[in-house]
């Protein structure tokens, strides 16, 4: 069971106290609007991970991590609705395995606080060489993503579908945006995040976390806080379907269809839509897998995923380019089957059982990720809450959820005829 405490305005600590694991995890997540500052924010979190004033280079920082029994430091950037989530995390040995009764977890929390509140900058300068290196690395990663055609097609469909919404932006910025980030942008991003970001410190540990709460309360007490109210624009339904396409040297076409799920906020009909999407295009029992892929052999893969933080369902499939219309029509036929209840109780139970089994956590990292993802949710949902919600879904609720789904955008990445080698799934 978790404990929830407030360390400062817009800063909460969610702790899960357990002795089940040999390691502890501390995640510091920061939520900001997904806007034109995405590239600067991404570069900032990468620079934060590199050093602080106290540990001014990789050698000193790595030596400190070694002293902390080989603790691992990580940084990530993700999207939650119309918000960008920046996370610094550390994984360390549990205190009961330490020598001389020292608190490894508290020392790791001190290190995270140092990286966030005392970064390696002087008069707003984080180091031109360090910034340029991170720019090159980030641009290289962004360009490499173009080789993953499945991921590329999904991002393109999302950007077209939500072109007038923050959700349509690249979560790390484009290569051009990264290149144009200045040192002044980095410094402004740091000051803005400290004062306006929504923070959640998630701790999975077998130790008392009160000292960690006090640590962050003291550090945030030095900052004038005016946390932003971050909201997400939900579009309940679409009245006009849009289609976009691109030609590239691919052997396998990538068809992505974006649907509006019929929701007006994150938790609106959440469990029914989740089960419905799984029956539509989740496991091997789903309509898309069993029929479009297996029975009809129309696709190399075909699946559907629900994003409740934005209220969209994305269907992805790998197909022969000349079968686009046939596959698109058949995907809609399968959705109509779900709307009309053309699936038996065994499929419903298989779906619910699969979703519940996925909630069996076997590491502190997975537990921490579960709670960290809820940074913008007022009500914390436990895995047990989630299981109960899934198991309570009825067939009629699934059908009703499917009837509220409307098609929004079709994106087709088609072959230009050259058929060069590509990263296929």
Short mmCIF file of N, CA, C and O in Angstrom, two decimals, residues 50-173:
data_model
loop_
_atom_site.label_atom_id
_atom_site.label_comp_id
_atom_site.label_asym_id
_atom_site.label_seq_id
_atom_site.Cartn_x
_atom_site.Cartn_y
_atom_site.Cartn_z
N UNK A 50 24.23 14.41 -16.04
CA UNK A 50 25.68 14.34 -16.25
C UNK A 50 26.49 14.76 -15.03
O UNK A 50 27.53 14.17 -14.73
N UNK A 51 26.03 15.80 -14.31
CA UNK A 51 26.88 16.36 -13.26
C UNK A 51 26.11 17.36 -12.41
O UNK A 51 25.00 17.78 -12.75
N UNK A 52 26.75 17.75 -11.32
CA UNK A 52 26.28 18.85 -10.48
C UNK A 52 27.51 19.64 -10.07
O UNK A 52 28.64 19.28 -10.42
N UNK A 53 27.32 20.71 -9.30
CA UNK A 53 28.49 21.47 -8.85
C UNK A 53 29.40 20.60 -7.97
O UNK A 53 30.63 20.70 -8.04
N UNK A 54 28.79 19.77 -7.14
CA UNK A 54 29.57 18.93 -6.25
C UNK A 54 30.27 17.79 -6.99
O UNK A 54 31.39 17.41 -6.64
N UNK A 55 29.60 17.26 -8.01
CA UNK A 55 30.17 16.18 -8.81
C UNK A 55 30.23 16.68 -10.25
O UNK A 55 29.33 16.43 -11.06
N UNK A 56 31.30 17.41 -10.55
CA UNK A 56 31.33 18.27 -11.73
C UNK A 56 31.65 17.55 -13.04
O UNK A 56 31.64 18.19 -14.09
N UNK A 57 31.97 16.26 -12.99
CA UNK A 57 32.21 15.52 -14.23
C UNK A 57 31.80 14.07 -14.04
O UNK A 57 31.46 13.62 -12.94
N UNK A 58 31.86 13.31 -15.13
CA UNK A 58 31.45 11.91 -15.09
C UNK A 58 32.27 11.11 -14.09
O UNK A 58 31.74 10.23 -13.40
N UNK A 59 33.56 11.40 -14.01
CA UNK A 59 34.44 10.64 -13.11
C UNK A 59 34.00 10.79 -11.67
O UNK A 59 33.85 9.80 -10.93
N UNK A 60 33.77 12.01 -11.24
CA UNK A 60 33.36 12.26 -9.86
C UNK A 60 31.97 11.69 -9.59
O UNK A 60 31.72 11.11 -8.52
N UNK A 61 31.07 11.85 -10.56
CA UNK A 61 29.71 11.35 -10.37
C UNK A 61 29.70 9.82 -10.30
O UNK A 61 29.04 9.22 -9.44
N UNK A 62 30.42 9.19 -11.20
CA UNK A 62 30.47 7.73 -11.20
C UNK A 62 31.16 7.18 -9.95
O UNK A 62 30.79 6.12 -9.44
N UNK A 63 32.16 7.92 -9.46
CA UNK A 63 32.80 7.51 -8.22
C UNK A 63 31.80 7.55 -7.06
O UNK A 63 31.78 6.65 -6.21
N UNK A 64 30.95 8.59 -7.06
CA UNK A 64 29.93 8.68 -6.02
C UNK A 64 28.93 7.53 -6.14
O UNK A 64 28.53 6.93 -5.12
N UNK A 65 28.52 7.21 -7.35
CA UNK A 65 27.60 6.10 -7.55
C UNK A 65 28.22 4.78 -7.10
O UNK A 65 27.54 3.91 -6.53
N UNK A 66 29.52 4.61 -7.34
CA UNK A 66 30.21 3.41 -6.87
C UNK A 66 30.21 3.34 -5.35
O UNK A 66 30.04 2.27 -4.76
N UNK A 67 30.41 4.50 -4.72
CA UNK A 67 30.38 4.55 -3.25
C UNK A 67 29.00 4.17 -2.71
O UNK A 67 28.89 3.65 -1.60
N UNK A 68 27.98 4.45 -3.51
CA UNK A 68 26.62 4.10 -3.12
C UNK A 68 26.29 2.67 -3.55
O UNK A 68 25.19 2.37 -4.02
N UNK A 69 27.29 1.79 -3.42
CA UNK A 69 27.13 0.36 -3.70
C UNK A 69 26.68 0.11 -5.14
O UNK A 69 25.86 -0.77 -5.41
N UNK A 70 27.23 0.91 -6.06
CA UNK A 70 26.92 0.70 -7.47
C UNK A 70 25.53 1.15 -7.87
O UNK A 70 24.88 0.51 -8.72
N UNK A 71 25.06 2.25 -7.29
CA UNK A 71 23.73 2.77 -7.65
C UNK A 71 23.70 3.16 -9.12
O UNK A 71 24.72 3.56 -9.70
N UNK A 72 22.52 3.03 -9.73
CA UNK A 72 22.35 3.36 -11.15
C UNK A 72 21.49 4.60 -11.30
O UNK A 72 20.40 4.69 -10.73
N UNK A 73 21.98 5.56 -12.08
CA UNK A 73 21.28 6.82 -12.32
C UNK A 73 20.72 6.84 -13.73
O UNK A 73 21.42 6.50 -14.69
N UNK A 74 19.46 7.25 -13.89
CA UNK A 74 18.84 7.30 -15.20
C UNK A 74 18.04 8.57 -15.42
O UNK A 74 17.67 9.25 -14.46
N UNK A 75 17.78 8.88 -16.67
CA UNK A 75 16.95 10.04 -17.03
C UNK A 75 16.07 9.65 -18.19
O UNK A 75 16.49 8.91 -19.09
N UNK A 76 14.83 10.14 -18.20
CA UNK A 76 13.90 9.81 -19.28
C UNK A 76 12.94 10.96 -19.54
O UNK A 76 12.76 11.84 -18.69
N UNK A 77 12.35 10.94 -20.72
CA UNK A 77 11.36 11.94 -21.12
C UNK A 77 10.18 11.19 -21.71
O UNK A 77 10.35 10.29 -22.55
N UNK A 78 8.97 11.52 -21.27
CA UNK A 78 7.78 10.85 -21.77
C UNK A 78 6.64 11.84 -21.93
O UNK A 78 6.76 13.01 -21.54
N UNK A 79 5.55 11.36 -22.47
CA UNK A 79 4.37 12.19 -22.73
C UNK A 79 3.19 11.66 -21.93
O UNK A 79 2.94 10.47 -21.90
N UNK A 80 2.46 12.56 -21.28
CA UNK A 80 1.25 12.20 -20.56
C UNK A 80 0.17 13.19 -20.94
O UNK A 80 0.11 14.30 -20.42
N UNK A 81 -0.69 12.79 -21.88
CA UNK A 81 -1.64 13.75 -22.42
C UNK A 81 -0.91 14.91 -23.06
O UNK A 81 0.01 14.72 -23.86
N UNK A 82 -1.28 16.13 -22.70
CA UNK A 82 -0.64 17.32 -23.26
C UNK A 82 0.50 17.80 -22.37
O UNK A 82 0.87 18.98 -22.40
N UNK A 83 1.07 16.90 -21.57
CA UNK A 83 2.19 17.24 -20.69
C UNK A 83 3.44 16.47 -21.08
O UNK A 83 3.37 15.35 -21.59
N UNK A 84 4.58 17.10 -20.83
CA UNK A 84 5.88 16.45 -20.98
C UNK A 84 6.36 16.08 -19.58
O UNK A 84 6.33 16.91 -18.67
N UNK A 85 6.78 14.82 -19.41
CA UNK A 85 7.23 14.35 -18.11
C UNK A 85 8.73 14.09 -18.17
O UNK A 85 9.20 13.27 -18.96
N UNK A 86 9.49 14.80 -17.34
CA UNK A 86 10.93 14.63 -17.23
C UNK A 86 11.21 13.87 -15.94
O UNK A 86 10.68 14.22 -14.88
N UNK A 87 12.04 12.84 -16.00
CA UNK A 87 12.27 12.02 -14.81
C UNK A 87 13.76 11.74 -14.61
O UNK A 87 14.46 11.32 -15.54
N UNK A 88 14.23 11.99 -13.39
CA UNK A 88 15.53 11.52 -12.94
C UNK A 88 15.27 10.40 -11.95
O UNK A 88 14.43 10.54 -11.05
N UNK A 89 15.96 9.28 -12.10
CA UNK A 89 15.71 8.14 -11.23
C UNK A 89 17.02 7.52 -10.77
O UNK A 89 18.06 7.65 -11.44
N UNK A 90 16.95 6.86 -9.64
CA UNK A 90 18.13 6.17 -9.13
C UNK A 90 17.69 4.86 -8.51
O UNK A 90 16.64 4.77 -7.85
N UNK A 91 18.44 3.81 -8.78
CA UNK A 91 18.18 2.48 -8.24
C UNK A 91 19.39 2.10 -7.38
O UNK A 91 20.53 2.20 -7.85
N UNK A 92 19.13 1.67 -6.16
CA UNK A 92 20.22 1.39 -5.25
C UNK A 92 19.93 0.18 -4.38
O UNK A 92 18.78 -0.28 -4.29
N UNK A 93 20.95 -0.32 -3.70
CA UNK A 93 20.81 -1.44 -2.79
C UNK A 93 20.00 -1.02 -1.57
O UNK A 93 20.10 0.11 -1.09
N UNK A 94 19.16 -1.92 -1.07
CA UNK A 94 18.36 -1.62 0.12
C UNK A 94 19.27 -1.45 1.34
O UNK A 94 20.32 -2.09 1.45
N UNK A 95 18.84 -0.60 2.24
CA UNK A 95 19.66 -0.24 3.40
C UNK A 95 20.05 -1.44 4.25
O UNK A 95 21.10 -1.44 4.91
N UNK A 96 19.26 -2.49 4.26
CA UNK A 96 19.56 -3.61 5.15
C UNK A 96 20.80 -4.39 4.71
O UNK A 96 21.31 -5.22 5.46
N UNK A 97 21.30 -4.08 3.50
CA UNK A 97 22.51 -4.73 3.03
C UNK A 97 23.74 -3.82 3.13
O UNK A 97 24.82 -4.18 2.70
N UNK A 98 23.54 -2.63 3.70
CA UNK A 98 24.64 -1.67 3.82
C UNK A 98 25.52 -1.98 5.02
O UNK A 98 25.10 -2.63 5.99
N UNK A 99 26.75 -1.48 4.99
CA UNK A 99 27.66 -1.60 6.12
C UNK A 99 27.46 -0.44 7.08
O UNK A 99 27.05 0.65 6.68
N UNK A 100 27.72 -0.67 8.35
CA UNK A 100 27.71 0.39 9.36
C UNK A 100 26.37 1.12 9.47
O UNK A 100 26.33 2.30 9.83
N UNK A 101 25.28 0.42 9.09
CA UNK A 101 23.93 0.99 9.25
C UNK A 101 23.71 2.30 8.51
O UNK A 101 22.89 3.13 8.90
N UNK A 102 24.46 2.51 7.44
CA UNK A 102 24.25 3.74 6.67
C UNK A 102 22.98 3.64 5.82
O UNK A 102 22.53 2.55 5.47
N UNK A 103 22.39 4.79 5.49
CA UNK A 103 21.18 4.80 4.67
C UNK A 103 21.55 5.11 3.23
O UNK A 103 21.82 6.26 2.86
N UNK A 104 21.60 4.07 2.42
CA UNK A 104 21.92 4.26 1.00
C UNK A 104 20.82 5.05 0.32
O UNK A 104 21.08 5.94 -0.50
N UNK A 105 19.57 4.74 0.65
CA UNK A 105 18.43 5.41 0.00
C UNK A 105 18.47 6.91 0.26
O UNK A 105 18.27 7.72 -0.67
N UNK A 106 18.75 7.31 1.48
CA UNK A 106 18.79 8.74 1.79
C UNK A 106 19.94 9.42 1.05
O UNK A 106 19.78 10.53 0.52
N UNK A 107 21.09 8.76 0.99
CA UNK A 107 22.23 9.33 0.26
C UNK A 107 21.91 9.48 -1.22
O UNK A 107 22.32 10.45 -1.86
N UNK A 108 21.17 8.51 -1.76
CA UNK A 108 20.77 8.61 -3.17
C UNK A 108 19.78 9.75 -3.37
O UNK A 108 19.84 10.45 -4.39
N UNK A 109 18.88 9.94 -2.42
CA UNK A 109 17.94 11.07 -2.50
C UNK A 109 18.70 12.39 -2.45
O UNK A 109 18.36 13.35 -3.17
N UNK A 110 19.73 12.46 -1.62
CA UNK A 110 20.56 13.67 -1.55
C UNK A 110 21.24 13.93 -2.90
O UNK A 110 21.32 15.09 -3.34
N UNK A 111 21.71 12.86 -3.54
CA UNK A 111 22.35 13.02 -4.84
C UNK A 111 21.36 13.54 -5.87
O UNK A 111 21.67 14.46 -6.65
N UNK A 112 20.15 12.98 -5.91
CA UNK A 112 19.13 13.46 -6.85
C UNK A 112 18.81 14.93 -6.60
O UNK A 112 18.70 15.72 -7.54
N UNK A 113 18.66 15.30 -5.33
CA UNK A 113 18.37 16.69 -5.00
C UNK A 113 19.50 17.60 -5.45
O UNK A 113 19.28 18.71 -5.94
N UNK A 114 20.74 17.13 -5.30
CA UNK A 114 21.89 17.92 -5.73
C UNK A 114 21.88 18.14 -7.24
O UNK A 114 22.15 19.25 -7.72
N UNK A 115 21.58 17.10 -8.00
CA UNK A 115 21.54 17.22 -9.46
C UNK A 115 20.45 18.19 -9.92
O UNK A 115 20.63 18.91 -10.91
N UNK A 116 19.33 18.20 -9.19
CA UNK A 116 18.19 19.04 -9.59
C UNK A 116 18.35 20.49 -9.14
O UNK A 116 18.15 21.42 -9.91
N UNK A 117 18.73 20.67 -7.88
CA UNK A 117 18.77 22.03 -7.32
C UNK A 117 20.14 22.70 -7.44
O UNK A 117 20.23 23.92 -7.31
N UNK A 118 21.18 21.91 -7.69
CA UNK A 118 22.53 22.46 -7.73
C UNK A 118 23.26 21.95 -8.97
O UNK A 118 24.34 21.35 -8.87
N UNK A 119 22.69 22.17 -10.17
CA UNK A 119 23.33 21.66 -11.39
C UNK A 119 24.66 22.34 -11.65
O UNK A 119 24.95 23.40 -11.07
N UNK A 120 25.42 21.75 -12.53
CA UNK A 120 26.77 22.26 -12.81
C UNK A 120 26.69 23.44 -13.78
O UNK A 120 26.99 23.32 -14.97
N UNK A 121 26.28 24.58 -13.27
CA UNK A 121 26.19 25.80 -14.07
C UNK A 121 26.81 26.96 -13.32
O UNK A 121 26.85 26.98 -12.09
N UNK A 122 27.32 27.91 -14.07
CA UNK A 122 27.91 29.12 -13.50
C UNK A 122 27.36 30.33 -14.25
O UNK A 122 27.55 30.46 -15.47
N UNK A 123 26.63 31.16 -13.53
CA UNK A 123 26.01 32.34 -14.14
C UNK A 123 25.18 31.97 -15.37
O UNK A 123 25.22 32.65 -16.41
N UNK A 124 24.44 30.88 -15.25
CA UNK A 124 23.56 30.46 -16.35
C UNK A 124 24.23 29.65 -17.43
O UNK A 124 23.59 29.29 -18.42
N UNK A 125 25.52 29.35 -17.28
CA UNK A 125 26.27 28.61 -18.30
C UNK A 125 26.47 27.17 -17.83
O UNK A 125 27.15 26.92 -16.83
N UNK A 126 25.88 26.21 -18.53
CA UNK A 126 26.00 24.80 -18.19
C UNK A 126 27.19 24.15 -18.89
O UNK A 126 27.41 22.95 -18.73
N UNK A 127 27.95 24.93 -19.66
CA UNK A 127 29.09 24.39 -20.39
C UNK A 127 28.76 24.18 -21.85
O UNK A 127 27.97 23.30 -22.18
N UNK A 128 29.34 24.99 -22.70
CA UNK A 128 29.03 24.92 -24.14
C UNK A 128 29.37 23.56 -24.73
O UNK A 128 28.62 23.01 -25.54
N UNK A 129 30.52 23.00 -24.33
CA UNK A 129 30.92 21.70 -24.87
C UNK A 129 29.93 20.61 -24.47
O UNK A 129 29.58 19.75 -25.28
N UNK A 130 29.49 20.65 -23.21
CA UNK A 130 28.53 19.64 -22.73
C UNK A 130 27.19 19.77 -23.46
O UNK A 130 26.58 18.77 -23.84
N UNK A 131 26.75 21.01 -23.65
CA UNK A 131 25.48 21.22 -24.35
C UNK A 131 25.58 20.75 -25.79
O UNK A 131 24.68 20.07 -26.30
N UNK A 132 26.68 21.09 -26.46
CA UNK A 132 26.83 20.68 -27.86
C UNK A 132 26.89 19.17 -28.00
O UNK A 132 26.37 18.59 -28.96
N UNK A 133 27.54 18.49 -27.03
CA UNK A 133 27.60 17.03 -27.06
C UNK A 133 26.20 16.43 -26.91
O UNK A 133 25.82 15.53 -27.66
N UNK A 134 25.43 16.95 -25.95
CA UNK A 134 24.09 16.42 -25.76
C UNK A 134 23.19 16.72 -26.96
O UNK A 134 22.32 15.92 -27.31
N UNK A 135 23.41 17.86 -27.60
CA UNK A 135 22.67 18.16 -28.82
C UNK A 135 22.95 17.12 -29.89
O UNK A 135 22.02 16.59 -30.54
N UNK A 136 24.22 16.83 -30.11
CA UNK A 136 24.59 15.86 -31.14
C UNK A 136 24.01 14.49 -30.84
O UNK A 136 23.48 13.81 -31.73
N UNK A 137 24.09 14.08 -29.59
CA UNK A 137 23.57 12.77 -29.21
C UNK A 137 22.05 12.71 -29.39
O UNK A 137 21.52 11.71 -29.92
N UNK A 138 21.36 13.76 -28.97
CA UNK A 138 19.90 13.77 -29.06
C UNK A 138 19.45 13.82 -30.52
O UNK A 138 18.52 13.10 -30.92
N UNK A 139 20.09 14.64 -31.33
CA UNK A 139 19.74 14.72 -32.76
C UNK A 139 19.96 13.37 -33.42
O UNK A 139 19.14 12.90 -34.23
N UNK A 140 21.07 12.71 -33.08
CA UNK A 140 21.36 11.39 -33.64
C UNK A 140 20.27 10.39 -33.27
O UNK A 140 19.81 9.60 -34.11
N UNK A 141 19.81 10.42 -32.02
CA UNK A 141 18.74 9.52 -31.58
C UNK A 141 17.44 9.81 -32.31
O UNK A 141 16.71 8.88 -32.70
N UNK A 142 17.13 11.08 -32.50
CA UNK A 142 15.89 11.45 -33.20
C UNK A 142 15.93 10.98 -34.65
O UNK A 142 14.95 10.43 -35.18
N UNK A 143 17.09 11.15 -35.30
CA UNK A 143 17.21 10.73 -36.70
C UNK A 143 17.19 9.21 -36.83
O UNK A 143 16.66 8.67 -37.80
N UNK A 144 17.76 8.51 -35.84
CA UNK A 144 17.75 7.04 -35.88
C UNK A 144 16.34 6.49 -35.79
O UNK A 144 16.06 5.41 -36.31
N UNK A 145 15.46 7.25 -35.14
CA UNK A 145 14.06 6.80 -35.01
C UNK A 145 13.39 6.70 -36.38
O UNK A 145 12.41 5.96 -36.53
N UNK A 146 13.90 7.44 -37.35
CA UNK A 146 13.31 7.38 -38.69
C UNK A 146 13.48 6.00 -39.31
O UNK A 146 12.73 5.62 -40.21
N UNK A 147 14.47 5.23 -38.83
CA UNK A 147 14.70 3.90 -39.38
C UNK A 147 13.69 2.88 -38.85
O UNK A 147 13.52 1.82 -39.44
N UNK A 148 13.07 3.20 -37.74
CA UNK A 148 12.02 2.32 -37.20
C UNK A 148 10.70 2.76 -37.81
O UNK A 148 10.02 3.64 -37.30
N UNK A 149 10.34 2.14 -38.93
CA UNK A 149 9.20 2.62 -39.71
C UNK A 149 7.87 2.47 -38.97
O UNK A 149 6.96 3.27 -39.15
N UNK A 150 7.76 1.45 -38.15
CA UNK A 150 6.53 1.26 -37.39
C UNK A 150 6.33 2.43 -36.41
O UNK A 150 5.25 3.02 -36.32
N UNK A 151 7.39 2.75 -35.68
CA UNK A 151 7.32 3.87 -34.74
C UNK A 151 7.13 5.19 -35.48
O UNK A 151 6.37 6.06 -35.05
N UNK A 152 7.82 5.34 -36.61
CA UNK A 152 7.72 6.57 -37.39
C UNK A 152 6.28 6.79 -37.87
O UNK A 152 5.74 7.91 -37.78
N UNK A 153 5.65 5.73 -38.39
CA UNK A 153 4.28 5.86 -38.90
C UNK A 153 3.32 6.24 -37.78
O UNK A 153 2.41 7.07 -37.97
N UNK A 154 3.51 5.66 -36.59
CA UNK A 154 2.65 6.00 -35.46
C UNK A 154 2.80 7.47 -35.08
O UNK A 154 1.81 8.17 -34.83
N UNK A 155 4.03 7.94 -35.05
CA UNK A 155 4.27 9.34 -34.69
C UNK A 155 3.69 10.29 -35.74
O UNK A 155 3.14 11.34 -35.40
N UNK A 156 3.80 9.92 -37.01
CA UNK A 156 3.25 10.76 -38.06
C UNK A 156 1.74 10.83 -37.98
O UNK A 156 1.14 11.90 -38.10
N UNK A 157 1.10 9.69 -37.74
CA UNK A 157 -0.35 9.69 -37.62
C UNK A 157 -0.79 10.54 -36.42
O UNK A 157 -1.74 11.33 -36.52
N UNK A 158 -0.07 10.41 -35.32
CA UNK A 158 -0.38 11.20 -34.13
C UNK A 158 -0.22 12.69 -34.38
O UNK A 158 -1.06 13.50 -33.97
N UNK A 159 0.84 13.06 -35.09
CA UNK A 159 1.09 14.48 -35.35
C UNK A 159 0.03 15.07 -36.28
O UNK A 159 -0.39 16.22 -36.10
N UNK A 160 -0.43 14.30 -37.25
CA UNK A 160 -1.51 14.77 -38.13
C UNK A 160 -2.84 14.82 -37.38
O UNK A 160 -3.60 15.79 -37.50
N UNK A 161 -3.12 13.79 -36.62
CA UNK A 161 -4.39 13.69 -35.91
C UNK A 161 -4.52 14.81 -34.87
O UNK A 161 -5.61 15.37 -34.69
N UNK A 162 -3.42 15.16 -34.22
CA UNK A 162 -3.44 16.15 -33.14
C UNK A 162 -2.59 17.37 -33.51
O UNK A 162 -1.90 17.94 -32.65
N UNK A 163 -2.64 17.76 -34.77
CA UNK A 163 -1.76 18.84 -35.24
C UNK A 163 -2.05 20.18 -34.57
O UNK A 163 -1.18 21.03 -34.50
N UNK A 164 -3.25 20.38 -34.09
CA UNK A 164 -3.60 21.63 -33.41
C UNK A 164 -3.67 21.45 -31.90
O UNK A 164 -4.25 22.29 -31.20
N UNK A 165 -3.10 20.35 -31.41
CA UNK A 165 -3.10 20.05 -29.98
C UNK A 165 -1.67 19.79 -29.53
O UNK A 165 -0.86 19.26 -30.30
N UNK A 166 -1.33 20.12 -28.28
CA UNK A 166 0.03 19.86 -27.79
C UNK A 166 0.44 18.39 -27.94
O UNK A 166 1.62 18.10 -28.18
N UNK A 167 -0.51 17.47 -27.82
CA UNK A 167 -0.21 16.04 -27.91
C UNK A 167 0.44 15.68 -29.25
O UNK A 167 1.15 14.68 -29.35
N UNK A 168 0.19 16.49 -30.26
CA UNK A 168 0.76 16.21 -31.57
C UNK A 168 2.24 16.55 -31.69
O UNK A 168 2.89 16.18 -32.68
N UNK A 169 2.80 17.24 -30.71
CA UNK A 169 4.21 17.62 -30.74
C UNK A 169 5.11 16.42 -30.43
O UNK A 169 4.72 15.49 -29.72
N UNK A 170 6.33 16.47 -30.94
CA UNK A 170 7.34 15.48 -30.57
C UNK A 170 7.73 15.71 -29.11
O UNK A 170 8.02 16.83 -28.70
N UNK A 171 7.74 14.64 -28.31
CA UNK A 171 7.97 14.80 -26.88
C UNK A 171 9.38 15.31 -26.56
O UNK A 171 9.59 15.95 -25.53
N UNK A 172 10.34 15.05 -27.45
CA UNK A 172 11.71 15.52 -27.22
C UNK A 172 12.10 16.67 -28.13
O UNK A 172 13.24 17.12 -28.11
N UNK A 173 11.14 17.14 -28.92
CA UNK A 173 11.44 18.18 -29.88
C UNK A 173 11.95 17.57 -31.18
O UNK A 173 12.34 16.40 -31.24
#
